[in-house]
Every structure is written in structure tokens, then in C-alpha cells.
Tab-separated table of C-alpha atoms in Angstrom:
chain	number	residue	atom	x	y	z
H	1	MET	CA	-3.253	-12.353	-15.470
H	2	ILE	CA	0.475	-12.808	-15.879
H	3	ASN	CA	1.416	-16.270	-17.127
H	4	SER	CA	4.543	-18.161	-16.211
H	5	ILE	CA	6.462	-19.743	-19.073
H	6	GLU	CA	7.504	-23.384	-18.877
H	7	GLY	CA	11.175	-24.098	-19.002
H	8	GLN	CA	12.206	-20.657	-17.771
H	9	PRO	CA	13.385	-19.878	-14.225
H	10	LYS	CA	10.727	-18.681	-11.836
H	11	LYS	CA	10.348	-14.951	-11.520
H	12	THR	CA	10.772	-13.568	-8.004
H	13	ALA	CA	8.472	-11.062	-6.307
H	14	PHE	CA	9.038	-9.438	-2.923
H	15	ILE	CA	5.981	-8.145	-1.006
H	16	THR	CA	6.180	-6.067	2.178
H	17	GLY	CA	3.373	-6.061	4.723
H	18	GLY	CA	3.144	-9.752	3.899
H	19	GLY	CA	0.719	-10.608	6.702
H	20	GLY	CA	-2.018	-8.245	5.502
H	21	ALA	CA	-5.214	-8.774	3.522
H	22	ILE	CA	-3.984	-6.979	0.395
H	23	ALA	CA	-0.656	-8.850	0.448
H	24	GLU	CA	-2.586	-12.110	0.681
H	25	GLU	CA	-4.513	-11.382	-2.530
H	26	ILE	CA	-1.374	-10.232	-4.337
H	27	ALA	CA	0.484	-13.350	-3.204
H	28	ILE	CA	-2.306	-15.684	-4.325
H	29	GLN	CA	-2.355	-14.159	-7.810
H	30	LEU	CA	1.429	-14.152	-8.216
H	31	ASP	CA	1.663	-17.700	-6.851
H	32	LYS	CA	-0.784	-18.838	-9.533
H	33	ALA	CA	1.405	-17.108	-12.102
H	34	GLY	CA	4.391	-19.187	-10.947
H	35	TYR	CA	6.364	-16.564	-9.019
H	36	GLN	CA	8.736	-17.372	-6.186
H	37	LEU	CA	7.406	-15.195	-3.372
H	38	LEU	CA	9.377	-13.341	-0.717
H	39	LEU	CA	7.246	-11.905	2.082
H	40	SER	CA	8.227	-9.548	4.873
H	41	ASP	CA	6.258	-8.463	7.917
H	42	ILE	CA	6.829	-7.783	11.574
H	43	ASN	CA	4.565	-10.750	12.394
H	44	LEU	CA	5.803	-14.176	11.222
H	45	GLU	CA	2.628	-15.968	12.314
H	46	LYS	CA	0.415	-13.763	10.137
H	47	MET	CA	2.667	-14.280	7.125
H	48	SER	CA	3.009	-18.042	7.494
H	49	SER	CA	-0.782	-18.491	7.789
H	50	LEU	CA	-0.923	-17.668	4.073
H	51	GLN	CA	0.922	-20.891	3.179
H	52	THR	CA	-2.250	-23.009	3.045
H	53	LYS	CA	-3.573	-20.840	0.198
H	54	LEU	CA	-0.456	-21.117	-1.964
H	55	LYS	CA	1.011	-23.841	-4.166
H	56	GLY	CA	4.576	-22.630	-3.833
H	57	LYS	CA	6.545	-22.050	-0.651
H	58	PRO	CA	7.393	-18.407	0.076
H	59	GLU	CA	10.458	-17.281	1.947
H	60	TYR	CA	9.556	-15.221	4.989
H	61	PHE	CA	11.542	-12.302	6.389
H	62	VAL	CA	10.649	-10.788	9.755
H	63	CYS	CA	11.320	-7.061	9.630
H	64	ASP	CA	10.269	-3.999	11.593
H	65	GLN	CA	9.887	-1.315	8.940
H	66	THR	CA	10.361	1.455	11.468
H	67	ASN	CA	13.918	0.243	12.054
H	68	PRO	CA	16.435	1.236	9.334
H	69	LYS	CA	18.969	-1.370	10.520
H	70	GLU	CA	16.434	-4.183	10.161
H	71	ILE	CA	15.427	-2.854	6.738
H	72	GLN	CA	19.076	-2.812	5.646
H	73	SER	CA	19.547	-6.365	6.908
H	74	LEU	CA	16.509	-7.408	4.859
H	75	ILE	CA	17.952	-5.700	1.771
H	76	THR	CA	21.297	-7.442	2.256
H	77	ASN	CA	19.547	-10.832	2.491
H	78	ILE	CA	17.682	-10.234	-0.754
H	79	GLN	CA	20.780	-8.931	-2.528
H	80	GLU	CA	22.686	-12.092	-1.579
H	81	LYS	CA	19.947	-14.701	-2.112
H	82	TYR	CA	17.900	-13.167	-4.941
H	83	PRO	CA	20.110	-10.958	-7.130
H	84	ASN	CA	17.744	-11.611	-10.056
H	85	ILE	CA	14.657	-10.254	-8.281
H	86	ASP	CA	11.955	-9.190	-10.751
H	87	VAL	CA	9.314	-7.403	-8.697
H	88	LEU	CA	9.281	-5.239	-5.568
H	89	ILE	CA	5.863	-4.471	-4.069
H	90	ASN	CA	5.814	-1.898	-1.269
H	91	ASN	CA	2.550	-2.865	0.381
H	92	ALA	CA	3.133	-2.183	4.088
H	93	GLY	CA	1.145	0.758	5.445
H	94	TYR	CA	0.120	2.229	8.765
H	95	THR	CA	-2.099	5.013	10.075
H	96	LYS	CA	-2.790	6.438	13.522
H	97	GLU	CA	-6.017	8.414	13.365
H	98	GLY	CA	-6.571	11.604	15.337
H	99	PRO	CA	-5.614	15.300	15.387
H	100	PHE	CA	-1.978	16.172	14.761
H	101	ILE	CA	-1.534	17.650	18.242
H	102	SER	CA	-2.569	14.315	19.816
H	103	GLN	CA	0.127	12.367	17.969
H	104	SER	CA	3.254	11.450	19.909
H	105	ILE	CA	6.678	11.669	18.282
H	106	THR	CA	6.644	7.849	18.219
H	107	ASP	CA	3.299	7.903	16.358
H	108	ILE	CA	4.701	10.395	13.849
H	109	GLU	CA	7.938	8.492	13.257
H	110	ARG	CA	6.135	5.165	12.884
H	111	GLN	CA	3.834	6.509	10.170
H	112	ILE	CA	6.586	8.310	8.270
H	113	TRP	CA	8.903	5.301	8.382
H	114	ILE	CA	6.378	2.683	7.310
H	115	ASN	CA	4.613	4.825	4.697
H	116	LEU	CA	7.552	6.736	3.219
H	117	MET	CA	11.081	6.074	4.432
H	118	SER	CA	11.037	2.279	4.349
H	119	PRO	CA	9.743	2.078	0.736
H	120	ILE	CA	12.447	4.540	-0.302
H	121	GLN	CA	15.141	2.575	1.532
H	122	LEU	CA	13.967	-0.722	0.022
H	123	ILE	CA	13.900	0.703	-3.500
H	124	HIS	CA	17.356	2.204	-2.974
H	125	GLY	CA	18.696	-1.236	-2.053
H	126	ILE	CA	16.896	-3.353	-4.663
H	127	LEU	CA	16.814	-1.037	-7.683
H	128	PRO	CA	20.544	-1.562	-8.489
H	129	LEU	CA	19.847	-5.299	-8.930
H	130	MET	CA	17.165	-4.490	-11.494
H	131	LEU	CA	19.278	-1.887	-13.271
H	132	LYS	CA	22.094	-4.411	-13.645
H	133	ARG	CA	19.715	-6.716	-15.540
H	134	GLY	CA	17.878	-3.926	-17.359
H	135	LYS	CA	14.433	-5.044	-16.216
H	136	GLY	CA	12.118	-5.170	-13.229
H	137	SER	CA	8.932	-3.737	-11.742
H	138	ILE	CA	8.495	-1.554	-8.660
H	139	VAL	CA	4.909	-1.189	-7.452
H	140	SER	CA	3.950	0.770	-4.340
H	141	ILE	CA	0.557	0.894	-2.654
H	142	VAL	CA	0.064	4.592	-2.012
H	143	SER	CA	-3.533	5.733	-1.277
H	144	ILE	CA	-6.051	8.337	-2.318
H	145	GLY	CA	-4.724	9.890	0.906
H	146	GLY	CA	-1.605	10.698	-1.123
H	147	ILE	CA	-3.687	13.023	-3.309
H	148	ILE	CA	-6.276	14.430	-0.869
H	149	ALA	CA	-5.205	15.490	2.633
H	150	LEU	CA	-7.869	14.946	5.280
H	151	ALA	CA	-8.250	16.294	8.805
H	152	ASP	CA	-7.114	13.834	11.488
H	153	SER	CA	-4.820	12.131	8.949
H	154	SER	CA	-2.090	14.769	8.677
H	155	ILE	CA	0.930	12.517	9.208
H	156	TYR	CA	-0.492	9.701	7.085
H	157	SER	CA	-1.127	12.250	4.320
H	158	ALA	CA	2.400	13.648	4.688
H	159	GLY	CA	3.898	10.192	4.164
H	160	LYS	CA	1.651	9.282	1.244
H	161	PHE	CA	2.053	12.678	-0.474
H	162	GLY	CA	5.807	12.209	-0.148
H	163	LEU	CA	5.658	8.698	-1.593
H	164	ARG	CA	3.613	9.899	-4.558
H	165	GLY	CA	6.132	12.648	-5.298
H	166	PHE	CA	9.041	10.233	-4.983
H	167	LEU	CA	7.456	7.711	-7.358
H	168	THR	CA	6.669	10.407	-9.927
H	169	ALA	CA	10.285	11.575	-9.969
H	170	LEU	CA	11.644	8.015	-9.993
H	171	TYR	CA	9.357	7.112	-12.907
H	172	GLU	CA	10.919	9.937	-14.929
H	173	GLU	CA	14.461	8.938	-13.943
H	174	LEU	CA	13.946	5.313	-14.982
H	175	LYS	CA	11.943	5.900	-18.173
H	176	HIS	CA	14.530	4.436	-20.534
H	177	THR	CA	16.054	1.763	-18.294
H	178	GLY	CA	13.549	-1.084	-18.641
H	179	ILE	CA	12.411	-0.644	-15.023
H	180	LYS	CA	8.672	-0.108	-14.536
H	181	VAL	CA	7.434	2.128	-11.697
H	182	SER	CA	3.800	2.209	-10.576
H	183	GLY	CA	1.804	3.634	-7.699
H	184	ILE	CA	-1.567	2.159	-6.719
H	185	TYR	CA	-4.106	4.615	-5.308
H	186	PRO	CA	-6.971	2.769	-3.617
H	187	ALA	CA	-9.808	4.470	-1.805
H	188	ALA	CA	-11.087	2.634	1.276
H	189	VAL	CA	-10.238	-1.083	1.198
H	190	ASP	CA	-11.935	-3.760	3.303
H	191	THR	CA	-9.002	-4.587	5.587
H	192	PRO	CA	-8.424	-4.782	9.355
H	193	MET	CA	-6.847	-1.310	9.141
H	194	LEU	CA	-10.092	0.171	7.781
H	195	LEU	CA	-12.105	-1.587	10.486
H	196	HIS	CA	-9.741	-0.171	13.098
H	197	GLU	CA	-10.354	3.313	11.695
H	198	ALA	CA	-14.119	2.765	11.742
H	199	LEU	CA	-14.041	1.792	15.411
H	200	ASN	CA	-11.497	4.386	16.565
H	201	GLY	CA	-12.547	7.723	15.153
H	202	GLY	CA	-11.102	7.543	11.632
H	203	THR	CA	-12.516	9.987	9.104
H	204	ALA	CA	-15.964	9.150	7.742
H	205	LEU	CA	-14.788	10.327	4.324
H	206	ASN	CA	-13.331	6.842	3.818
H	207	TRP	CA	-16.888	5.619	3.299
H	208	LEU	CA	-18.054	8.176	0.727
H	209	ASN	CA	-17.942	5.524	-1.984
H	210	LYS	CA	-18.122	1.757	-2.073
H	211	VAL	CA	-15.411	0.055	-0.007
H	212	GLN	CA	-13.076	-1.846	-2.326
H	213	THR	CA	-12.011	-5.471	-1.886
H	214	PRO	CA	-8.352	-6.446	-1.447
H	215	LYS	CA	-8.678	-8.397	-4.705
H	216	LYS	CA	-9.426	-5.177	-6.611
H	217	VAL	CA	-6.175	-3.711	-5.312
H	218	ALA	CA	-4.281	-6.902	-6.173
H	219	ASP	CA	-5.668	-6.733	-9.723
H	220	ALA	CA	-4.320	-3.187	-9.998
H	221	VAL	CA	-0.916	-4.328	-8.724
H	222	LEU	CA	-0.707	-6.941	-11.471
H	223	ILE	CA	-1.478	-4.259	-14.056
H	224	GLY	CA	1.308	-2.154	-12.565
H	225	ILE	CA	3.755	-5.059	-12.791
H	226	LYS	CA	2.867	-5.727	-16.406
H	227	LYS	CA	2.392	-2.218	-17.813
H	228	GLY	CA	4.285	0.110	-15.496
H	229	THR	CA	1.457	2.669	-15.427
H	230	LEU	CA	2.578	5.530	-13.184
H	231	GLU	CA	-0.718	5.918	-11.307
H	232	ILE	CA	-3.548	3.379	-11.065
H	233	TYR	CA	-6.705	4.355	-9.159
H	234	VAL	CA	-9.019	1.891	-7.405
H	235	PRO	CA	-11.700	2.696	-8.420
H	236	TYR	CA	-10.834	4.891	-11.401
H	237	SER	CA	-13.674	7.336	-10.639
H	238	ASP	CA	-12.162	8.204	-7.258
H	239	GLY	CA	-8.933	9.102	-9.007
H	240	LEU	CA	-10.741	11.684	-11.149
H	241	VAL	CA	-12.474	13.289	-8.172
H	242	SER	CA	-9.362	13.277	-5.977
H	243	ARG	CA	-7.229	14.949	-8.639
H	244	LEU	CA	-9.856	17.651	-9.053
H	245	VAL	CA	-9.823	18.311	-5.303
H	246	ALA	CA	-6.008	18.316	-5.363
H	247	VAL	CA	-6.098	21.183	-7.886
H	248	PHE	CA	-8.648	23.081	-5.763
H	249	PRO	CA	-7.863	21.979	-2.175
H	250	TRP	CA	-10.266	24.540	-0.676
H	251	LEU	CA	-13.132	22.463	-2.135
H	252	MET	CA	-12.674	19.832	0.557
H	253	GLY	CA	-13.139	22.371	3.330
H	254	LYS	CA	-16.295	23.762	1.734
H	255	LEU	CA	-17.848	20.356	1.093
H	256	SER	CA	-16.528	18.581	4.182
H	257	PRO	CA	-19.635	18.884	6.466
H	258	LEU	CA	-21.948	17.417	3.834
H	259	LEU	CA	-19.460	14.726	2.779
H	260	LYS	CA	-18.860	13.673	6.388
H	261	MET	CA	-22.601	13.267	6.945
H	262	ILE	CA	-22.867	11.046	3.859
H	263	GLY	CA	-19.763	9.122	4.899
H	264	GLU	CA	-21.058	8.519	8.441
H	265	ARG	CA	-24.248	6.972	7.086
H	266	SER	CA	-22.279	4.765	4.699
H	267	LYS	CA	-19.908	3.708	7.475
H	268	GLU	CA	-22.843	2.719	9.681
H	269	ARG	CA	-24.294	0.578	6.878
H	270	TRP	CA	-20.872	-1.004	6.307
H	271	LEU	CA	-20.485	-1.886	9.989
H	272	LYS	CA	-24.047	-3.214	10.189
H	273	GLY	CA	-23.315	-5.427	7.192
H	274	LYS	CA	-20.484	-6.955	9.201
H	275	GLY	CA	-22.671	-7.352	12.284
H	276	ILE	CA	-20.510	-4.913	14.268
H	277	PRO	CA	-22.059	-2.453	16.765
H	278	ILE	CA	-21.720	1.191	15.778
H	279	PRO	CA	-19.239	2.942	18.114
H	280	THR	CA	-20.124	6.146	19.912
H	281	GLN	CA	-18.600	9.306	18.458
H	282	LYS	CA	-15.218	10.333	19.862
H	283	ASN	CA	-14.659	14.008	20.655
H	284	HIS	CA	-11.260	15.442	19.786
């Protein structure tokens, strides 16, 4: 846990996707540590519902992260109001499951903007503030999907692979500047997005291993803020397996039928544990 120090100004942390389950856990932990929180999301109601769980009062920014003008307006606000920002957490994410050929151009653009372009634009606008002070932390929630590409997740994988590459290069560029750069690579996390995938034909491979809690991801984010570890896997074992498959990508194709069968059974148990009826299979 990061501890605030009495008598010193509050540190400031900015979290995108501020209305989501992972953002909630991150916000709770940083609030306890004494941070001033800045939250952005397209949905103000979802963000503001977090207030009852916090001691401090966050500042909320409504922003559509598929719209570069709105993102730039958000950056300008932060530059003017919070020039001493300490932490940027790119948490917003989005996936539209299904075969590539079924994706509309709008579907494709939405995924690429939320998962790749908006984090890059936000870092481009906020990094100069950190460089001026010679300190700061940039943490981005990537995904195991940024290491292993799965069928029916081609555009999501494209965005997350791109984000991983960007963070790796940025980490090297900023090595001696005092700015920490971390990527968090969770497997499946118990969020509304995962439930949506379960009920709408998302890949069963998400359920190969135990579904992680948002708190586990938040814990990893705090490690990233403190240590600046380039890649943090949640859980660590999935990181080992995914990197092996990344070196030998043909392995996934060979093992896919068996892994999908195991994943389907795990998904059914997960849904039953939530008291949710198992959906009928969708044919693509």
C-alpha cells in the first residue's frame, strides 16, 4: 500500500474508464492513500456512484474516448487545473466479440480508439507535465489479449498488441527521466464486460483459469505506480504461459479445440455460480 505523508500536498491520480469495476477498486485504494482523484468516463452517473465509497471528493470529467476532440479537451482541462499530476492510469477498455468480417467500421474504430489511440493521446498530453517535474507514473491496463491473439477478438487484439508495443518503447525512452511506465496484463476479470462476453459469444478461452477479481488488478496497478515494472501479469502464471504461446503462436491453433472445451465448462460453472442461465451457443 502506498502511504500519504502528512504535511505534504496531496498527490493526484487520473483514472480513465472511471465508472468501471476495476476503476472503482483502484480509486478506493488510492483514496485511502490520500490521493486527489480525477475520474473520466462517458457515463457521469456511473462515475459519481463511486462517491459513497470514498473519503475524498473526486473531480469527474465526462469524455467519449472515441472522440479525439473530447480527449484533447480533457487533456487541456488537466493541464490547466492539475499541472502537478503524479499518476495517469489508462483503464478504459472495450471489446466487441465476433468474427472480423462481422465487425462494422464503427465497431473497429471504437475498439482501436478506446484500447489504443486514446491512451496514446492522453499520455502525449500529460507526459510533458511529468517530464517538467522529473517524476510521475503511467500505468495502462493492457490484457493477456495483448500477448495472445484469439479468434473472434482480432480488433481487440490489434489494439492491445499495439498498446503493449507502445508501452515497451516508451519505457525505454523514459528510463532515465524519473517517469515510471507499467502495463498490467490481467487474464479474465470479473467485470460487466466479461459477463457481456459470456452471454454474447465471447471466446471460452477467457475461462481457462480462475477469473480474477478487480481488486487483484488494482493491487497490480499500485505496484506499477510504486515500482514502475514494465509488465505485471494477473495472475503471474498466465503471463508465463501467454509469453510461451507468443513465441510459438501455432501452439494456440493446435491446442484450441481442447482448450475451448475446458473453457466452456469453466464458463458454465462461473455463470451458474452467479445464478445466470447458460446461453445457447451462437453460430458465426
